[in-house]
mmCIF file of C-alpha atoms and ligand atoms in Angstrom:
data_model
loop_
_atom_site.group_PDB
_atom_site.id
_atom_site.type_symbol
_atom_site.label_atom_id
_atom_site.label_comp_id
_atom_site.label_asym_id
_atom_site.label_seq_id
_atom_site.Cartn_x
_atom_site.Cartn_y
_atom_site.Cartn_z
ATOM 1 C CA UNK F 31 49.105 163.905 139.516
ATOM 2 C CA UNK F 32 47.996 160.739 140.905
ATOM 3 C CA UNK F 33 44.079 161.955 141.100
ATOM 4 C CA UNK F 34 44.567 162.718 137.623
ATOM 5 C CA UNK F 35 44.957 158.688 136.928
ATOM 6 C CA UNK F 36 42.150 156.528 135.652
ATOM 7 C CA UNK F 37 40.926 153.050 136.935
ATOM 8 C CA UNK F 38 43.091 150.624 134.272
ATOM 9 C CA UNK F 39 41.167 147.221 134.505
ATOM 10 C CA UNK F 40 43.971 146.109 131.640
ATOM 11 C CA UNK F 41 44.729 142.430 132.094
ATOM 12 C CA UNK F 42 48.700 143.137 131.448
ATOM 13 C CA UNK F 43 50.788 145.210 131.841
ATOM 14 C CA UNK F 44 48.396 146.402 134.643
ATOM 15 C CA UNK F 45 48.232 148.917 137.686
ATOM 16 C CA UNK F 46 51.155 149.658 139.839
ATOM 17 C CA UNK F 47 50.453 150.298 143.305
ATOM 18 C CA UNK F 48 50.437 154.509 143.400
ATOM 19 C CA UNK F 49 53.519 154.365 146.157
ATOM 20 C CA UNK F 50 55.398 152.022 143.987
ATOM 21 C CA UNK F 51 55.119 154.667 141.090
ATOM 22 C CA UNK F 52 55.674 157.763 143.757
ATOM 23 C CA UNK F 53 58.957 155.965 144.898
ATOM 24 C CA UNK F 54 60.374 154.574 141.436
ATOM 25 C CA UNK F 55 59.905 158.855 140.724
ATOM 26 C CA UNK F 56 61.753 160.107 143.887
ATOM 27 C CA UNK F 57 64.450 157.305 143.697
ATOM 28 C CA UNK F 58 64.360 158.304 139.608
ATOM 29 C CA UNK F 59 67.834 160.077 139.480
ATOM 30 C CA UNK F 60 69.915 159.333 142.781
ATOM 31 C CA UNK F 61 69.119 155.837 144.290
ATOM 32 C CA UNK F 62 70.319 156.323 147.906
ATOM 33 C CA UNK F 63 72.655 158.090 146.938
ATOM 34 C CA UNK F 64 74.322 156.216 144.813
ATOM 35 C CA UNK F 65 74.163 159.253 142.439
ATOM 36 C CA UNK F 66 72.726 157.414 139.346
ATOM 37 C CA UNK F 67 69.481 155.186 138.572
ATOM 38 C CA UNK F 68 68.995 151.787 139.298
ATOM 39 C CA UNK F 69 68.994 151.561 135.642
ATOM 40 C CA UNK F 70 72.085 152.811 134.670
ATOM 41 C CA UNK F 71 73.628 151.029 137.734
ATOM 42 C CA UNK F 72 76.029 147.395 137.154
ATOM 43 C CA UNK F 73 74.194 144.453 137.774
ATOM 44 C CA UNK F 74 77.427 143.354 139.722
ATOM 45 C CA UNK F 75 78.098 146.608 141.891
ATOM 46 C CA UNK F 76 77.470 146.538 145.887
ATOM 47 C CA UNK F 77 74.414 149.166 145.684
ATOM 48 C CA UNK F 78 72.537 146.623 143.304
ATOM 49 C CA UNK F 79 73.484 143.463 144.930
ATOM 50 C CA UNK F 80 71.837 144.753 147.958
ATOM 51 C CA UNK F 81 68.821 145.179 145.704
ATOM 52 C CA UNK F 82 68.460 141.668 144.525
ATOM 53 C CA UNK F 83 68.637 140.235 147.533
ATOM 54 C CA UNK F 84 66.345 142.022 149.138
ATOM 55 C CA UNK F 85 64.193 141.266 146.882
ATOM 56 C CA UNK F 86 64.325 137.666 146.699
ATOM 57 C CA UNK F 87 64.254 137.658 150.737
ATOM 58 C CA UNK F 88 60.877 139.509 150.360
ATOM 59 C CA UNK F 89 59.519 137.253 148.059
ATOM 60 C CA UNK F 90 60.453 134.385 150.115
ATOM 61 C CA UNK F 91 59.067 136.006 153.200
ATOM 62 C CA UNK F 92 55.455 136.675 151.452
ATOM 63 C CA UNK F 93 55.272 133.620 150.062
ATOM 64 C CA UNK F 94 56.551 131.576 152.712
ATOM 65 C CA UNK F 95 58.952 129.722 150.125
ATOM 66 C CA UNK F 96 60.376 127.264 152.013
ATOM 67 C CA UNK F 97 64.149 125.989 151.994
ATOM 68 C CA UNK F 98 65.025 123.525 149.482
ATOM 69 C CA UNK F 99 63.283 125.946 146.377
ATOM 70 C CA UNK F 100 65.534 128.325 144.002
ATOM 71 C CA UNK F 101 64.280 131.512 143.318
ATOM 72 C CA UNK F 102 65.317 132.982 139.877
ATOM 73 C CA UNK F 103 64.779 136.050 137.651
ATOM 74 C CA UNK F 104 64.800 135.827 134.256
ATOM 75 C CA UNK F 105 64.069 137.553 130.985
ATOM 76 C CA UNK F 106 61.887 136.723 127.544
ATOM 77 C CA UNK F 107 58.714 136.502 130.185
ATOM 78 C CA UNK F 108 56.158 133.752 131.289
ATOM 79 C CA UNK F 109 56.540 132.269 127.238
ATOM 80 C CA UNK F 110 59.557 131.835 127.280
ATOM 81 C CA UNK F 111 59.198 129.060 130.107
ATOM 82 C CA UNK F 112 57.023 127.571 127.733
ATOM 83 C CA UNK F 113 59.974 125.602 126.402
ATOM 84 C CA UNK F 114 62.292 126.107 129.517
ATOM 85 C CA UNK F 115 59.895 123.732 131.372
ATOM 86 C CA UNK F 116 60.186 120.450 129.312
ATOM 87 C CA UNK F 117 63.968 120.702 128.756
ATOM 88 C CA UNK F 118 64.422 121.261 132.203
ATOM 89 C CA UNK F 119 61.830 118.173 133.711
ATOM 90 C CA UNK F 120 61.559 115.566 131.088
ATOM 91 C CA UNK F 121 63.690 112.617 132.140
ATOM 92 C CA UNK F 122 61.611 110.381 130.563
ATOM 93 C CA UNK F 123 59.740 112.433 127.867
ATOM 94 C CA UNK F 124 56.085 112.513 129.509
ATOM 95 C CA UNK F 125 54.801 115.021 130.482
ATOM 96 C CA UNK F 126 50.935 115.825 131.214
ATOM 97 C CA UNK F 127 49.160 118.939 130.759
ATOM 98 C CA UNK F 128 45.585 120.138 131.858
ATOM 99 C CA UNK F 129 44.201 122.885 128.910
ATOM 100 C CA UNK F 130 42.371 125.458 130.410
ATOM 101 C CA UNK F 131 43.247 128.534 128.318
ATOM 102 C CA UNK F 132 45.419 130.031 125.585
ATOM 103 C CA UNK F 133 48.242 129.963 127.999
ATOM 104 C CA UNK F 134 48.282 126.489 129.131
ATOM 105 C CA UNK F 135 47.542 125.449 125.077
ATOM 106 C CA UNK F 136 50.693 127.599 124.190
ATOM 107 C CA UNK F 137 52.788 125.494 127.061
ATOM 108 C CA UNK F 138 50.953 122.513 125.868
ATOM 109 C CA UNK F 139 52.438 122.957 122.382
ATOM 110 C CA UNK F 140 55.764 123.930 122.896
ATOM 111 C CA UNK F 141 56.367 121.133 125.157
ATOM 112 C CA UNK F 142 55.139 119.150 122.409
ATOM 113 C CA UNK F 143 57.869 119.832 120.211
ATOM 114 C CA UNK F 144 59.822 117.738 123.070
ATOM 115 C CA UNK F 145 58.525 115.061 124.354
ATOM 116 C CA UNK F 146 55.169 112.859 124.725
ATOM 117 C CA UNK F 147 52.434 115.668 126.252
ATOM 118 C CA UNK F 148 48.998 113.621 127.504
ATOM 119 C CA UNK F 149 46.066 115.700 127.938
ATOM 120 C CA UNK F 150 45.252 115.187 131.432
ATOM 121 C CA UNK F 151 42.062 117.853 130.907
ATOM 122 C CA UNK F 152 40.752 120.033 128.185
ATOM 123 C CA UNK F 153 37.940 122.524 128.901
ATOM 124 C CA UNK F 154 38.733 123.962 124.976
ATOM 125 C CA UNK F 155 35.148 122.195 123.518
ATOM 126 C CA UNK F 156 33.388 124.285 126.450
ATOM 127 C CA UNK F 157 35.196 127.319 125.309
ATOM 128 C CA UNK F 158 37.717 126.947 128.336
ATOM 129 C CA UNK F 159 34.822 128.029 130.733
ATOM 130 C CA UNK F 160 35.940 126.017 133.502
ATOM 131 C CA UNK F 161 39.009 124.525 135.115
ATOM 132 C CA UNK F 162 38.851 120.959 136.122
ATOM 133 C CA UNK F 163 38.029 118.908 139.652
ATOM 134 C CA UNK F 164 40.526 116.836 140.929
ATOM 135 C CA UNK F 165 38.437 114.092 139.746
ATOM 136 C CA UNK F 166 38.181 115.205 136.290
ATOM 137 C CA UNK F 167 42.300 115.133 136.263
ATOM 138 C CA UNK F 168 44.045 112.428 134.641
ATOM 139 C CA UNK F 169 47.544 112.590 135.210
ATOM 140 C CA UNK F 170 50.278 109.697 134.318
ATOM 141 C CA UNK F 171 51.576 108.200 137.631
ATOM 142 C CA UNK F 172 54.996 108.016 135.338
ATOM 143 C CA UNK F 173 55.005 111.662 133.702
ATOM 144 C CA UNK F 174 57.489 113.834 134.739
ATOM 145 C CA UNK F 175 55.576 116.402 135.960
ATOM 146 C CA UNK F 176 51.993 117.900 135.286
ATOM 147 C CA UNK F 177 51.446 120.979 134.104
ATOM 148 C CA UNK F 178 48.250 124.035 135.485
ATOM 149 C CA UNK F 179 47.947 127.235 134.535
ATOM 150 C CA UNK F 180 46.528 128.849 138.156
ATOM 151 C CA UNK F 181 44.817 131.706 136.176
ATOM 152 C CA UNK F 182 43.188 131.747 133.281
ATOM 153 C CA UNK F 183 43.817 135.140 132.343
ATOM 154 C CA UNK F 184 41.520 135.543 128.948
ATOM 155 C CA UNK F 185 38.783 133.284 130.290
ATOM 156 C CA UNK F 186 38.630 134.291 133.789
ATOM 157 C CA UNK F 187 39.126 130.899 135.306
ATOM 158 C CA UNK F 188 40.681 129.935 137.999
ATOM 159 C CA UNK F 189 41.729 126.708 140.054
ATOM 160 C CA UNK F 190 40.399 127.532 143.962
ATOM 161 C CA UNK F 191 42.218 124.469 144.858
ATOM 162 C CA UNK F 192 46.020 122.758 144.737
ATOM 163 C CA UNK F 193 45.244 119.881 142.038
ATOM 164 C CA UNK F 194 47.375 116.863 143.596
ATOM 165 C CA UNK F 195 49.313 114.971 141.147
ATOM 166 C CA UNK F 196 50.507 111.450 141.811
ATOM 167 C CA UNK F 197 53.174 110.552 144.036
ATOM 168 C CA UNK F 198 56.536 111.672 142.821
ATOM 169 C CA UNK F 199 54.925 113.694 139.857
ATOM 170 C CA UNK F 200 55.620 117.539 140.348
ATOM 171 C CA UNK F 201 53.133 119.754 140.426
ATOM 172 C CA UNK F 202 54.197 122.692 138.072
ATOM 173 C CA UNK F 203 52.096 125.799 137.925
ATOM 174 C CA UNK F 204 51.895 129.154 135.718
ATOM 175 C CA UNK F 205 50.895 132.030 138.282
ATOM 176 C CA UNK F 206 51.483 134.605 136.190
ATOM 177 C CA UNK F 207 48.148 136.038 136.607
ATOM 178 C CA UNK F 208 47.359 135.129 139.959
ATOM 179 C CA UNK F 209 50.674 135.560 142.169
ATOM 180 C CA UNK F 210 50.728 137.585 145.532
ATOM 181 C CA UNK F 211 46.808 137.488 145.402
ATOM 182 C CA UNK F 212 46.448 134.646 148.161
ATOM 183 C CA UNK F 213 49.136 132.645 150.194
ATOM 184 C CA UNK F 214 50.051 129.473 148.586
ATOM 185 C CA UNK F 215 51.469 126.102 150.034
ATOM 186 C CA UNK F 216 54.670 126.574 147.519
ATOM 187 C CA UNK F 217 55.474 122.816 148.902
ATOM 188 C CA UNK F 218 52.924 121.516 147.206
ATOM 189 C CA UNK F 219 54.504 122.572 143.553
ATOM 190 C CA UNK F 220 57.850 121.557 142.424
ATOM 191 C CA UNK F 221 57.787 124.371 140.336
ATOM 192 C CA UNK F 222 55.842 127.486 139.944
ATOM 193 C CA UNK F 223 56.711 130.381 137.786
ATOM 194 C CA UNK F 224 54.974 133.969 136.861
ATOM 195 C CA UNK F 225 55.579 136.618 134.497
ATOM 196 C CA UNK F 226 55.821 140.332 136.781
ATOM 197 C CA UNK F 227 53.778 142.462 134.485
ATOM 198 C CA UNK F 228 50.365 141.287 136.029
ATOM 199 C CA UNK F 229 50.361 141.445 139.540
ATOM 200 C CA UNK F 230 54.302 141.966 140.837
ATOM 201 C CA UNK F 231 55.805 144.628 138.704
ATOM 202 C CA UNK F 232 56.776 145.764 135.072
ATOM 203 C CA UNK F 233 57.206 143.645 131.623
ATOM 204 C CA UNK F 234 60.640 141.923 131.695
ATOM 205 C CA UNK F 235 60.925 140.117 134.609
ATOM 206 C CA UNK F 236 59.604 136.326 135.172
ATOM 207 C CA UNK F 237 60.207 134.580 138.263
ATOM 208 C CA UNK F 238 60.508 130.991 138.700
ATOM 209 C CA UNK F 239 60.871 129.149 141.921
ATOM 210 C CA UNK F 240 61.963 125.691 141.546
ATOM 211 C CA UNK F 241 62.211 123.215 143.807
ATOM 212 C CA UNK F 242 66.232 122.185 144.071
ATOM 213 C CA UNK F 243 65.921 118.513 142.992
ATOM 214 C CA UNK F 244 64.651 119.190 139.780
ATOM 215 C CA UNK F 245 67.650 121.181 138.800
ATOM 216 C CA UNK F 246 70.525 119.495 137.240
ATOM 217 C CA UNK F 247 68.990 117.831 134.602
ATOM 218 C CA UNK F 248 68.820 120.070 131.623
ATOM 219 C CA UNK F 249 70.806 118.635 127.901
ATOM 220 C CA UNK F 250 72.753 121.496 128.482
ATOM 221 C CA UNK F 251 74.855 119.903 125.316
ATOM 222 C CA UNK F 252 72.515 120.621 123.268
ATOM 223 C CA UNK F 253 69.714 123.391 124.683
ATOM 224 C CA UNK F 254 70.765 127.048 124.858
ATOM 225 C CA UNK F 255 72.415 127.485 128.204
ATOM 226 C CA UNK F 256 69.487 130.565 128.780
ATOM 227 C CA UNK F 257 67.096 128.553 129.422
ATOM 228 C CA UNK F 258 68.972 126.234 131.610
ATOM 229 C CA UNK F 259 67.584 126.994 135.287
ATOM 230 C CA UNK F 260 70.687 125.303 137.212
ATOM 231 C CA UNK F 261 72.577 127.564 135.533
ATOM 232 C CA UNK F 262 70.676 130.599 136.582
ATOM 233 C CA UNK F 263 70.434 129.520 139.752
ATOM 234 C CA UNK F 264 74.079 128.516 140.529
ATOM 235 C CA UNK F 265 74.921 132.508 139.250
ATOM 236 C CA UNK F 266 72.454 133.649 141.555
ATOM 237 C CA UNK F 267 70.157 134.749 137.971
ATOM 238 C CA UNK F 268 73.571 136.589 136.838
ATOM 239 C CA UNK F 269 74.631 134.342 134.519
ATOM 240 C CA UNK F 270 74.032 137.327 132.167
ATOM 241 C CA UNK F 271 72.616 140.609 133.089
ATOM 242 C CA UNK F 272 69.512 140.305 134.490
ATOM 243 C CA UNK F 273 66.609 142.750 134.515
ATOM 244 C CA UNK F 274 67.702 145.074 136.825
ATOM 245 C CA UNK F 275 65.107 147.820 136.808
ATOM 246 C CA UNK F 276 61.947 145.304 136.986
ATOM 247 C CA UNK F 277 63.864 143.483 139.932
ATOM 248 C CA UNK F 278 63.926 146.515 141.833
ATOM 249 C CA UNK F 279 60.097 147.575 141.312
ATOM 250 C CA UNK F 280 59.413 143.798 142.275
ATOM 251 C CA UNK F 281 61.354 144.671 145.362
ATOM 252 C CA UNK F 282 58.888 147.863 145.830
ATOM 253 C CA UNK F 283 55.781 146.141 144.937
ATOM 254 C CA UNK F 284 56.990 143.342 147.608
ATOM 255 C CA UNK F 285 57.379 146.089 150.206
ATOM 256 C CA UNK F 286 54.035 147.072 149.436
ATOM 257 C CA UNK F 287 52.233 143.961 149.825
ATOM 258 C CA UNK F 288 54.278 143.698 153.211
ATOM 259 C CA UNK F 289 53.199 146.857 154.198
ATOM 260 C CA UNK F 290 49.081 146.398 153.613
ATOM 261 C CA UNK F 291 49.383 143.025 155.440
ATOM 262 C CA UNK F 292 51.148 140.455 153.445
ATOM 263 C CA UNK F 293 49.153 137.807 150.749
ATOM 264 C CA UNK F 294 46.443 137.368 153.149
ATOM 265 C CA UNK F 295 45.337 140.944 152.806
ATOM 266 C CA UNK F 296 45.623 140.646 149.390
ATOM 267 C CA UNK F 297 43.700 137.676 149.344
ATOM 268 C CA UNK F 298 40.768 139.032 151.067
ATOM 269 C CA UNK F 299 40.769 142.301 148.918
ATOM 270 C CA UNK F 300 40.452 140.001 146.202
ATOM 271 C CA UNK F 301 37.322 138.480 147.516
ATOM 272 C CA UNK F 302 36.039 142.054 148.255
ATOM 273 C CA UNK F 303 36.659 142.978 144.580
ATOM 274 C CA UNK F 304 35.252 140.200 142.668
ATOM 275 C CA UNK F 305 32.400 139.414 145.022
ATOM 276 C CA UNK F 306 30.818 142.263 144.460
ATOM 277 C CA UNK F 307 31.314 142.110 140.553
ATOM 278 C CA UNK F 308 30.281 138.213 140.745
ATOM 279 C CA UNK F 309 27.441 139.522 143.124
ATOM 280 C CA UNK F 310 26.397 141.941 141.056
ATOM 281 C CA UNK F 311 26.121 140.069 138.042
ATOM 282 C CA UNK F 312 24.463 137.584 139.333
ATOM 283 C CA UNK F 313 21.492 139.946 140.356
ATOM 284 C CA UNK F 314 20.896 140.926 136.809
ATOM 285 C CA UNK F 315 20.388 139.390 133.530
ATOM 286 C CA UNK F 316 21.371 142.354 130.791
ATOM 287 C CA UNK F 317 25.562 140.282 131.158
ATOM 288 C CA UNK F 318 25.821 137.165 130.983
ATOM 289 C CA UNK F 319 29.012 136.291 133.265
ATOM 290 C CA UNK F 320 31.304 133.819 130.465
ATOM 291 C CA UNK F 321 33.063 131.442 133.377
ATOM 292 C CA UNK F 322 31.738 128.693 134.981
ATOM 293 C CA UNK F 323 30.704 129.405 138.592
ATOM 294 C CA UNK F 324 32.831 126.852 140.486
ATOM 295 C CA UNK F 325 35.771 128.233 138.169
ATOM 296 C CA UNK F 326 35.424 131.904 138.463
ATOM 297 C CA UNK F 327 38.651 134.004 138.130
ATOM 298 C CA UNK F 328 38.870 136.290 141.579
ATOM 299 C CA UNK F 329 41.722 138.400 139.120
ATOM 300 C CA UNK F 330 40.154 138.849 135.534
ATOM 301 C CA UNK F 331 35.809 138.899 135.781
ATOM 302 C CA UNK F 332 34.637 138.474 132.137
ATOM 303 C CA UNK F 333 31.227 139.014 131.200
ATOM 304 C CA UNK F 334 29.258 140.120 127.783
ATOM 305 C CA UNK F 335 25.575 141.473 126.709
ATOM 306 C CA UNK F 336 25.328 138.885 123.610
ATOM 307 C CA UNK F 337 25.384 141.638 121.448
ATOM 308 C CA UNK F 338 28.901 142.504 119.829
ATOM 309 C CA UNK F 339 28.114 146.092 119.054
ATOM 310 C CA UNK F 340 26.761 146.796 122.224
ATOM 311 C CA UNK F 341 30.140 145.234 124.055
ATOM 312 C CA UNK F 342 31.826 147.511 121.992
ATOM 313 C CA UNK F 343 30.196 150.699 122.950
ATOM 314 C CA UNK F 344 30.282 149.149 126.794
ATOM 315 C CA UNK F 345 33.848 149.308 126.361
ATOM 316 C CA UNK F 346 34.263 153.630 124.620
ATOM 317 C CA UNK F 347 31.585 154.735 127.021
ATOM 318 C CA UNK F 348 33.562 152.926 129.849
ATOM 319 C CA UNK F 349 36.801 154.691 128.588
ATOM 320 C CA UNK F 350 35.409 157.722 128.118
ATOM 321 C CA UNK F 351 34.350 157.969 132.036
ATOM 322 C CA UNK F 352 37.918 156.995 133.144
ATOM 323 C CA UNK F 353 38.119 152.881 133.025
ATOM 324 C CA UNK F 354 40.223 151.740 130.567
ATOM 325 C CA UNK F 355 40.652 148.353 129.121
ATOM 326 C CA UNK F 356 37.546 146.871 129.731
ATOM 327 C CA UNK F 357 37.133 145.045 126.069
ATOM 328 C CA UNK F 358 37.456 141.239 126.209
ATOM 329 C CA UNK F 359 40.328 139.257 124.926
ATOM 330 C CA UNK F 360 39.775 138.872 120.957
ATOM 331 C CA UNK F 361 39.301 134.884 121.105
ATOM 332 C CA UNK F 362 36.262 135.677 124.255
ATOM 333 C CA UNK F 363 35.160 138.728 122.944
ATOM 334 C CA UNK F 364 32.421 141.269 125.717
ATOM 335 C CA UNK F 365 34.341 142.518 128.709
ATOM 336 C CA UNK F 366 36.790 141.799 130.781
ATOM 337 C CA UNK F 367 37.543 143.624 134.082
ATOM 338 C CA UNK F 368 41.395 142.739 135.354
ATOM 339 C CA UNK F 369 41.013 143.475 139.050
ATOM 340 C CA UNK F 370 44.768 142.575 140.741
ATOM 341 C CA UNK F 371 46.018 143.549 143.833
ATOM 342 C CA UNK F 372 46.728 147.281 142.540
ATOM 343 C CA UNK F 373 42.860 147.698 141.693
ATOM 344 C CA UNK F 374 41.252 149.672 144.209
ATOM 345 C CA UNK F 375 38.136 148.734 146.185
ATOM 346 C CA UNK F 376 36.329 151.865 144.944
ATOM 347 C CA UNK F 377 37.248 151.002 140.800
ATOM 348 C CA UNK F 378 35.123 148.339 141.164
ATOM 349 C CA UNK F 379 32.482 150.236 143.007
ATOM 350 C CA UNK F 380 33.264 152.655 139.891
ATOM 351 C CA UNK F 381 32.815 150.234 137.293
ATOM 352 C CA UNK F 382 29.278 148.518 138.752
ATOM 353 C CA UNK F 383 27.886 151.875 138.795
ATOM 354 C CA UNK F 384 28.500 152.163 134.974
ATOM 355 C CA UNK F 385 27.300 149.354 134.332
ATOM 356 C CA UNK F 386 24.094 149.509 136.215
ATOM 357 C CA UNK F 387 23.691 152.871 134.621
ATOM 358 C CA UNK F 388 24.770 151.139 130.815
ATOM 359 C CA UNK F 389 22.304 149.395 131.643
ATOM 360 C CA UNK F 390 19.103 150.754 131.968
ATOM 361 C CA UNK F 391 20.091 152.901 129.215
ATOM 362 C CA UNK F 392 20.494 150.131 126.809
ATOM 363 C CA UNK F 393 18.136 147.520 127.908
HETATM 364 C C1 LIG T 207 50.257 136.995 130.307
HETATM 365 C C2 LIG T 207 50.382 135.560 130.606
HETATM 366 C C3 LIG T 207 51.359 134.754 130.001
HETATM 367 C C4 LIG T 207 52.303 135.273 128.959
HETATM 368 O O1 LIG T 207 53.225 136.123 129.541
HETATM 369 P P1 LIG T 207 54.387 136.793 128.682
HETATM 370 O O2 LIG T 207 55.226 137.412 129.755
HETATM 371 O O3 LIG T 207 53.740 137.774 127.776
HETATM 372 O O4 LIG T 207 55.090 135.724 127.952
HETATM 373 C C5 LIG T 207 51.425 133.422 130.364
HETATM 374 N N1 LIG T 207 50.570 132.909 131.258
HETATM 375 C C6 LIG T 207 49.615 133.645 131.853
HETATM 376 C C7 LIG T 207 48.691 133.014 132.831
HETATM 377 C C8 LIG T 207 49.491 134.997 131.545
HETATM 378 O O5 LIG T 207 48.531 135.729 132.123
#
């Protein structure tokens, strides 16, 4: 069954690691012998408690999280932080964002809807084709925090460096797209938060880790007590039921990553991955690769022939030879390849031989 599966270079929901999928099938019906599913298990029993936990520890082990940071899982996915990052960090009302993508825009304008947001860098007149330099950032030295999106996951940008806010002005970052692909200094964010479905796990879980002193200052008089982190983190992300099932494949893919050598492996199949896309294209002139070179995405690699009709045919003849969602977000339009850490080596090596061969055929 699992030679039968195609190379999905989908940008979200992605690939799964095959043993993930292999032991979410044999755990299916019994888990340990609990007799039932980990779905149709209580959030509160013994069997799943032992679950979350595990899971957390992982994630704090491959990350290195340090002490002195909450880790939470949530529902309503990466969005719904949108909002659940102003009302939980404006003290003041400031905030400044850097735009580098439809993501960070749609943070940038829910936050606007509560407070005073300063552009501290837009790449949108560019066609977000770039992320900026430190130099190019300018953040408030009295916002309450400053806001990056890590990954831009419909340009194929991304930041290869920790921007550095000014003192006492947290750093808060959307991985979403870029997570578990290369360690991180998580002291160097006061908050950083991904949606699972693009390179930990399933839709419908979104972790955030948040660094304890910026918890406890939510309007929980007024603001839905959801979205109130503190909350979530003082029930241990029970306040309500959480998303048990996503957890738990977290918890595999976690194990996973563990298993093939923790972030830093992950990190350097990255490199492997997109350097030879990156290297490819840049031996060639029939695509023209869409980000900026110092900004270049190791995670999503988009690229177009400057000819919509022939993208589109790129993108059927691609399908039809087992790749599948190659076509290019709607506002970039060409391709886009999503290589995360469940992409093997050899899809890539799959995918530059169809489009060498593309190609010559359609040059
Ligand atoms: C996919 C994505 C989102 C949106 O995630 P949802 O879970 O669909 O809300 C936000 N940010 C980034 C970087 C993403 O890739």
């Amino acid at each position: 069954m699992a030679d039968e599966r195609i190379y999905n270079f989908s940008a979200g929901p992605s690939m799964l690691p095959v043993p993930v999928l292999e032991r979410c099938a044999s755990e299916m019906l019994n888990y340990k012998g609990s007799g039932m599913s980990v779905m149709e298990m209580s959030h509160r029993s013994k069997v799943y408690d032992g679950i979350i936990t595990e899971t957390e520890a992982a994630l704090r082990r491959v990350l290195s999280i340090p002490d002195g940071y909450k880790v939470l899982f949530l529902q309503g996915g990466a969005s719904t932080q949108f909002a659940a990052i102003p009302m939980n960090l404006m003290r003041t009302g400031k905030a400044d964002y850097a735009l580098t993508g439809n993501f960070s825009n749609n943070a940038y304008k829910e936050a606007c809807k509560f407070g005073d947001i300063h552009v501290a860098f837009s790449s949108k007149e560019s066609g977000f084709d770039r992320v900026p330099t430190q130099q190019q950032l300018d953040v408030r030295p009295d916002a309450d925090y400053f806001y990056i999106c890590a990954n831009n996951t419909i340009y194929g940008t991304e930041f290869p460096y920790d921007p550095v806010s000014p003192a006492g002005v947290p750093l808060v970052a959307d991985m979403s797209s870029n997570i578990l692909s290369k360690p991180v200094d998580v002291s160097k964010y006061g908050v950083i938060y991904a949606g699972a479905q693009k390179n930990m796990g399933p839709a419908g879980v979104t972790v955030v880790i948040v660094r304890d002193d910026l918890l406890g200052h939510y309007p929980l008089d007024k603001a839905p007590v959801m979205l109130d982190w503190k909350t979530m983190a003082d029930k241990g992300s029970m306040y309500n039921t959480p998303p048990t099932y996503g957890i738990y494949v977290l918890g595999l893919v976690l194990e996973w990553v563990e298993q093939c050598g923790g972030v830093s492996a992950m990190q350097a199949l990255a490199a492997q991955r997109s350097g030879l896309l990156y290297d490819y294209l840049d031996g060639q002139s029939f695509y023209q690769p869409v980000a900026d070179k110092g900004s270049r995405s190791r995670m999503n690699v988009t690229f177009r022939t400057g000819d919509d009709a022939l993208d589109a045919k790129f993108a059927k003849e691609a399908a039809a030879v087992g790749m599948s969602n190659l076509k290019g977000h709607r506002s970039v339009g060409g391709m886009r390849a999503s290589i995360y850490n469940a992409m093997p080596v050899e899809g890539v090596e799959h995918l530059i031989d169809f489009m060498q061969r593309f190609a010559a055929e359609n040059a």
